[in-house]
C-alpha atoms as a PDB file:
ATOM      1  CA  UNK A   1      -0.120  -0.042   0.090  1.00  0.00           C
ATOM      2  CA  UNK A   2       2.581   2.059   0.799  1.00  0.00           C
ATOM      3  CA  UNK A   3       4.371   1.961  -2.701  1.00  0.00           C
ATOM      4  CA  UNK A   4       2.005   2.239  -4.158  1.00  0.00           C
ATOM      5  CA  UNK A   5       0.672   5.544  -2.807  1.00  0.00           C
ATOM      6  CA  UNK A   6       5.185   6.164  -3.459  1.00  0.00           C
ATOM      7  CA  UNK A   7       6.964   4.367  -5.853  1.00  0.00           C
ATOM      8  CA  UNK A   8       9.746   6.649  -4.471  1.00  0.00           C
ATOM      9  CA  UNK A   9       9.404   5.640  -0.468  1.00  0.00           C
ATOM     10  CA  UNK A  10      12.398   4.336   0.143  1.00  0.00           C
ATOM     11  CA  UNK A  11      11.747   3.181   3.701  1.00  0.00           C
ATOM     12  CA  UNK A  12       8.651   1.166   2.085  1.00  0.00           C
ATOM     13  CA  UNK A  13      10.912  -0.115  -0.589  1.00  0.00           C
ATOM     14  CA  UNK A  14      13.330  -1.651   2.079  1.00  0.00           C
ATOM     15  CA  UNK A  15      10.295  -3.362   4.426  1.00  0.00           C
ATOM     16  CA  UNK A  16       9.334  -4.808   1.335  1.00  0.00           C
ATOM     17  CA  UNK A  17      12.664  -6.475   0.393  1.00  0.00           C
ATOM     18  CA  UNK A  18      13.051  -7.208   4.053  1.00  0.00           C
ATOM     19  CA  UNK A  19       9.613  -8.979   3.854  1.00  0.00           C
ATOM     20  CA  UNK A  20      10.388 -10.420   0.422  1.00  0.00           C
ATOM     21  CA  UNK A  21      13.380 -12.123   2.280  1.00  0.00           C
ATOM     22  CA  UNK A  22      11.789 -13.472   5.092  1.00  0.00           C
ATOM     23  CA  UNK A  23       9.034 -15.281   1.974  1.00  0.00           C
ATOM     24  CA  UNK A  24      12.489 -16.370   0.668  1.00  0.00           C
ATOM     25  CA  UNK A  25      11.252 -14.823  -2.331  1.00  0.00           C
ATOM     26  CA  UNK A  26      15.168 -13.508  -3.599  1.00  0.00           C
ATOM     27  CA  UNK A  27      14.951 -12.098  -6.904  1.00  0.00           C
ATOM     28  CA  UNK A  28      11.628  -9.888  -5.740  1.00  0.00           C
ATOM     29  CA  UNK A  29      14.230  -8.816  -2.731  1.00  0.00           C
ATOM     30  CA  UNK A  30      16.294  -8.192  -5.208  1.00  0.00           C
ATOM     31  CA  UNK A  31      14.149  -5.905  -6.759  1.00  0.00           C
ATOM     32  CA  UNK A  32      13.258  -3.888  -4.145  1.00  0.00           C
ATOM     33  CA  UNK A  33      16.077  -3.028  -2.412  1.00  0.00           C
ATOM     34  CA  UNK A  34      18.189  -2.481  -6.039  1.00  0.00           C
ATOM     35  CA  UNK A  35      15.355   0.075  -6.598  1.00  0.00           C
ATOM     36  CA  UNK A  36      15.698   1.629  -3.848  1.00  0.00           C
ATOM     37  CA  UNK A  37      19.526   1.556  -4.215  1.00  0.00           C
ATOM     38  CA  UNK A  38      18.876   3.546  -7.288  1.00  0.00           C
ATOM     39  CA  UNK A  39      16.884   6.155  -5.219  1.00  0.00           C
ATOM     40  CA  UNK A  40      19.454   6.236  -2.216  1.00  0.00           C
ATOM     41  CA  UNK A  41      22.570   4.781  -3.051  1.00  0.00           C
ATOM     42  CA  UNK A  42      24.492   5.210   0.264  1.00  0.00           C
ATOM     43  CA  UNK A  43      21.810   4.289   2.006  1.00  0.00           C
ATOM     44  CA  UNK A  44      23.289   1.166   4.475  1.00  0.00           C
ATOM     45  CA  UNK A  45      19.995  -0.220   5.141  1.00  0.00           C
ATOM     46  CA  UNK A  46      19.583  -1.106   1.805  1.00  0.00           C
ATOM     47  CA  UNK A  47      23.015  -1.834   1.391  1.00  0.00           C
ATOM     48  CA  UNK A  48      22.812  -4.533   3.805  1.00  0.00           C
ATOM     49  CA  UNK A  49      19.080  -5.833   2.141  1.00  0.00           C
ATOM     50  CA  UNK A  50      20.945  -6.683  -1.318  1.00  0.00           C
ATOM     51  CA  UNK A  51      23.378  -7.932   0.792  1.00  0.00           C
ATOM     52  CA  UNK A  52      21.346 -10.771   2.474  1.00  0.00           C
ATOM     53  CA  UNK A  53      19.766 -11.713  -0.948  1.00  0.00           C
ATOM     54  CA  UNK A  54      23.067 -12.476  -1.825  1.00  0.00           C
ATOM     55  CA  UNK A  55      24.115 -14.532   0.409  1.00  0.00           C
ATOM     56  CA  UNK A  56      21.121 -16.539  -0.008  1.00  0.00           C
ATOM     57  CA  UNK A  57      21.304 -16.521  -3.346  1.00  0.00           C
ATOM     58  CA  UNK A  58      24.947 -17.426  -3.160  1.00  0.00           C
ATOM     59  CA  UNK A  59      26.811 -14.335  -4.533  1.00  0.00           C
ATOM     60  CA  UNK A  60      28.978 -14.017  -1.273  1.00  0.00           C
ATOM     61  CA  UNK A  61      31.919 -11.947  -2.674  1.00  0.00           C
ATOM     62  CA  UNK A  62      29.230  -9.714  -3.598  1.00  0.00           C
ATOM     63  CA  UNK A  63      27.715  -9.712  -0.363  1.00  0.00           C
ATOM     64  CA  UNK A  64      30.943  -9.298   1.362  1.00  0.00           C
ATOM     65  CA  UNK A  65      31.342  -6.057  -0.667  1.00  0.00           C
ATOM     66  CA  UNK A  66      27.699  -5.038   0.660  1.00  0.00           C
ATOM     67  CA  UNK A  67      28.157  -6.035   3.795  1.00  0.00           C
ATOM     68  CA  UNK A  68      31.976  -3.418   4.285  1.00  0.00           C
ATOM     69  CA  UNK A  69      30.065  -0.868   2.687  1.00  0.00           C
ATOM     70  CA  UNK A  70      27.104  -0.450   4.594  1.00  0.00           C
ATOM     71  CA  UNK A  71      29.556  -0.959   7.460  1.00  0.00           C
ATOM     72  CA  UNK A  72      31.195   2.296   6.544  1.00  0.00           C
ATOM     73  CA  UNK A  73      28.454   3.983   5.976  1.00  0.00           C
ATOM     74  CA  UNK A  74      27.469   3.587   9.726  1.00  0.00           C
ATOM     75  CA  UNK A  75      25.240  -0.006   9.920  1.00  0.00           C
ATOM     76  CA  UNK A  76      26.212  -1.959  13.439  1.00  0.00           C
ATOM     77  CA  UNK A  77      28.023  -4.975  12.045  1.00  0.00           C
ATOM     78  CA  UNK A  78      25.939  -7.097  15.061  1.00  0.00           C
ATOM     79  CA  UNK A  79      22.870  -7.336  13.350  1.00  0.00           C
ATOM     80  CA  UNK A  80      23.953  -8.436  10.038  1.00  0.00           C
ATOM     81  CA  UNK A  81      27.030 -10.986  11.733  1.00  0.00           C
ATOM     82  CA  UNK A  82      25.051 -14.671  11.211  1.00  0.00           C
ATOM     83  CA  UNK A  83      24.444 -13.792   7.511  1.00  0.00           C
ATOM     84  CA  UNK A  84      28.030 -11.980   7.140  1.00  0.00           C
ATOM     85  CA  UNK A  85      29.695 -14.941   8.508  1.00  0.00           C
ATOM     86  CA  UNK A  86      27.665 -16.983   6.020  1.00  0.00           C
ATOM     87  CA  UNK A  87      28.719 -15.023   3.315  1.00  0.00           C
ATOM     88  CA  UNK A  88      32.753 -16.116   5.169  1.00  0.00           C
ATOM     89  CA  UNK A  89      32.591 -19.685   5.018  1.00  0.00           C
ATOM     90  CA  UNK A  90      31.009 -19.588   1.253  1.00  0.00           C
ATOM     91  CA  UNK A  91      34.456 -18.589   0.586  1.00  0.00           C
ATOM     92  CA  UNK A  92      36.024 -20.949   2.543  1.00  0.00           C
ATOM     93  CA  UNK A  93      37.134 -18.291   5.326  1.00  0.00           C
ATOM     94  CA  UNK A  94      36.309 -20.348   8.229  1.00  0.00           C
ATOM     95  CA  UNK A  95      37.995 -18.303  11.037  1.00  0.00           C
ATOM     96  CA  UNK A  96      36.785 -14.550   9.545  1.00  0.00           C
ATOM     97  CA  UNK A  97      33.244 -16.907   9.226  1.00  0.00           C
ATOM     98  CA  UNK A  98      33.845 -17.908  12.723  1.00  0.00           C
ATOM     99  CA  UNK A  99      34.021 -14.899  14.057  1.00  0.00           C
ATOM    100  CA  UNK A 100      31.455 -13.047  12.758  1.00  0.00           C
ATOM    101  CA  UNK A 101      28.853 -16.217  14.409  1.00  0.00           C
ATOM    102  CA  UNK A 102      30.528 -15.465  18.047  1.00  0.00           C
ATOM    103  CA  UNK A 103      29.546 -11.620  17.523  1.00  0.00           C
ATOM    104  CA  UNK A 104      25.899 -12.855  16.092  1.00  0.00           C
ATOM    105  CA  UNK A 105      25.923 -15.144  19.916  1.00  0.00           C
ATOM    106  CA  UNK A 106      27.008 -12.137  21.800  1.00  0.00           C
ATOM    107  CA  UNK A 107      24.130 -10.118  21.003  1.00  0.00           C
ATOM    108  CA  UNK A 108      21.767 -12.766  20.928  1.00  0.00           C
ATOM    109  CA  UNK A 109      22.138 -16.961  21.396  1.00  0.00           C
ATOM    110  CA  UNK A 110      19.892 -17.981  18.710  1.00  0.00           C
ATOM    111  CA  UNK A 111      20.155 -22.092  18.392  1.00  0.00           C
ATOM    112  CA  UNK A 112      20.942 -22.170  14.434  1.00  0.00           C
ATOM    113  CA  UNK A 113      23.682 -19.348  13.980  1.00  0.00           C
ATOM    114  CA  UNK A 114      25.275 -21.987  17.233  1.00  0.00           C
ATOM    115  CA  UNK A 115      24.638 -24.448  14.242  1.00  0.00           C
ATOM    116  CA  UNK A 116      25.661 -22.042  12.124  1.00  0.00           C
ATOM    117  CA  UNK A 117      28.838 -21.882  13.921  1.00  0.00           C
ATOM    118  CA  UNK A 118      29.641 -25.566  14.572  1.00  0.00           C
ATOM    119  CA  UNK A 119      29.187 -26.496  10.963  1.00  0.00           C
ATOM    120  CA  UNK A 120      32.335 -23.920   9.872  1.00  0.00           C
ATOM    121  CA  UNK A 121      34.181 -25.306  13.063  1.00  0.00           C
ATOM    122  CA  UNK A 122      33.627 -28.677  11.487  1.00  0.00           C
ATOM    123  CA  UNK A 123      34.384 -27.896   8.021  1.00  0.00           C
ATOM    124  CA  UNK A 124      38.040 -26.380   9.596  1.00  0.00           C
ATOM    125  CA  UNK A 125      38.541 -29.625  11.600  1.00  0.00           C
ATOM    126  CA  UNK A 126      38.019 -28.557  14.829  1.00  0.00           C
ATOM    127  CA  UNK A 127      35.800 -31.251  15.858  1.00  0.00           C
ATOM    128  CA  UNK A 128      36.579 -30.067  20.294  1.00  0.00           C
ATOM    129  CA  UNK A 129      35.088 -26.622  18.853  1.00  0.00           C
ATOM    130  CA  UNK A 130      31.854 -27.980  17.263  1.00  0.00           C
ATOM    131  CA  UNK A 131      31.130 -30.530  19.674  1.00  0.00           C
ATOM    132  CA  UNK A 132      31.644 -28.123  22.666  1.00  0.00           C
ATOM    133  CA  UNK A 133      29.662 -25.013  20.634  1.00  0.00           C
ATOM    134  CA  UNK A 134      26.730 -28.021  20.097  1.00  0.00           C
ATOM    135  CA  UNK A 135      26.501 -29.419  23.350  1.00  0.00           C
ATOM    136  CA  UNK A 136      24.713 -27.348  24.760  1.00  0.00           C
ATOM    137  CA  UNK A 137      21.793 -27.814  22.291  1.00  0.00           C
ATOM    138  CA  UNK A 138      21.975 -31.356  22.237  1.00  0.00           C
ATOM    139  CA  UNK A 139      21.677 -31.092  25.843  1.00  0.00           C
ATOM    140  CA  UNK A 140      18.366 -29.519  25.517  1.00  0.00           C
ATOM    141  CA  UNK A 141      17.347 -31.358  23.054  1.00  0.00           C
ATOM    142  CA  UNK A 142      17.579 -29.545  20.174  1.00  0.00           C
ATOM    143  CA  UNK A 143      16.163 -31.256  17.104  1.00  0.00           C
ATOM    144  CA  UNK A 144      17.945 -28.413  14.900  1.00  0.00           C
ATOM    145  CA  UNK A 145      21.294 -30.039  16.923  1.00  0.00           C
ATOM    146  CA  UNK A 146      21.123 -33.625  16.629  1.00  0.00           C
ATOM    147  CA  UNK A 147      20.692 -32.862  12.118  1.00  0.00           C
ATOM    148  CA  UNK A 148      23.925 -30.925  12.602  1.00  0.00           C
END
């Protein structure tokens, strides 16, 4: 409704992009964020949205560039640390990925981020770290942790 009233409303475009990401409609998200970027190229929220969409669409190099630009533009790195961590994992930089997952977990202990950290540790060959990261979830009978 907001976009119908004003198709140049950057905040509405960002909200539509974020809603599209939640619905896993990545093409729509990229479209909304792309339109917002044309209207406000330096907006860190636009860069974060695009970066998040690029991570999901397996374009980690572009995502990492946008995460960096968003951070330079004043965005709080902790808000996007989990997605940035996944981007680092996708390019094979497990150490940077794990640092990002830890940053995200310092803000909020999210079981899915904990699982991502454990997978990154396992891929990097850190068996003790992997087991220690998953143990609290396993003790809580978290089914996602069992699958991980």
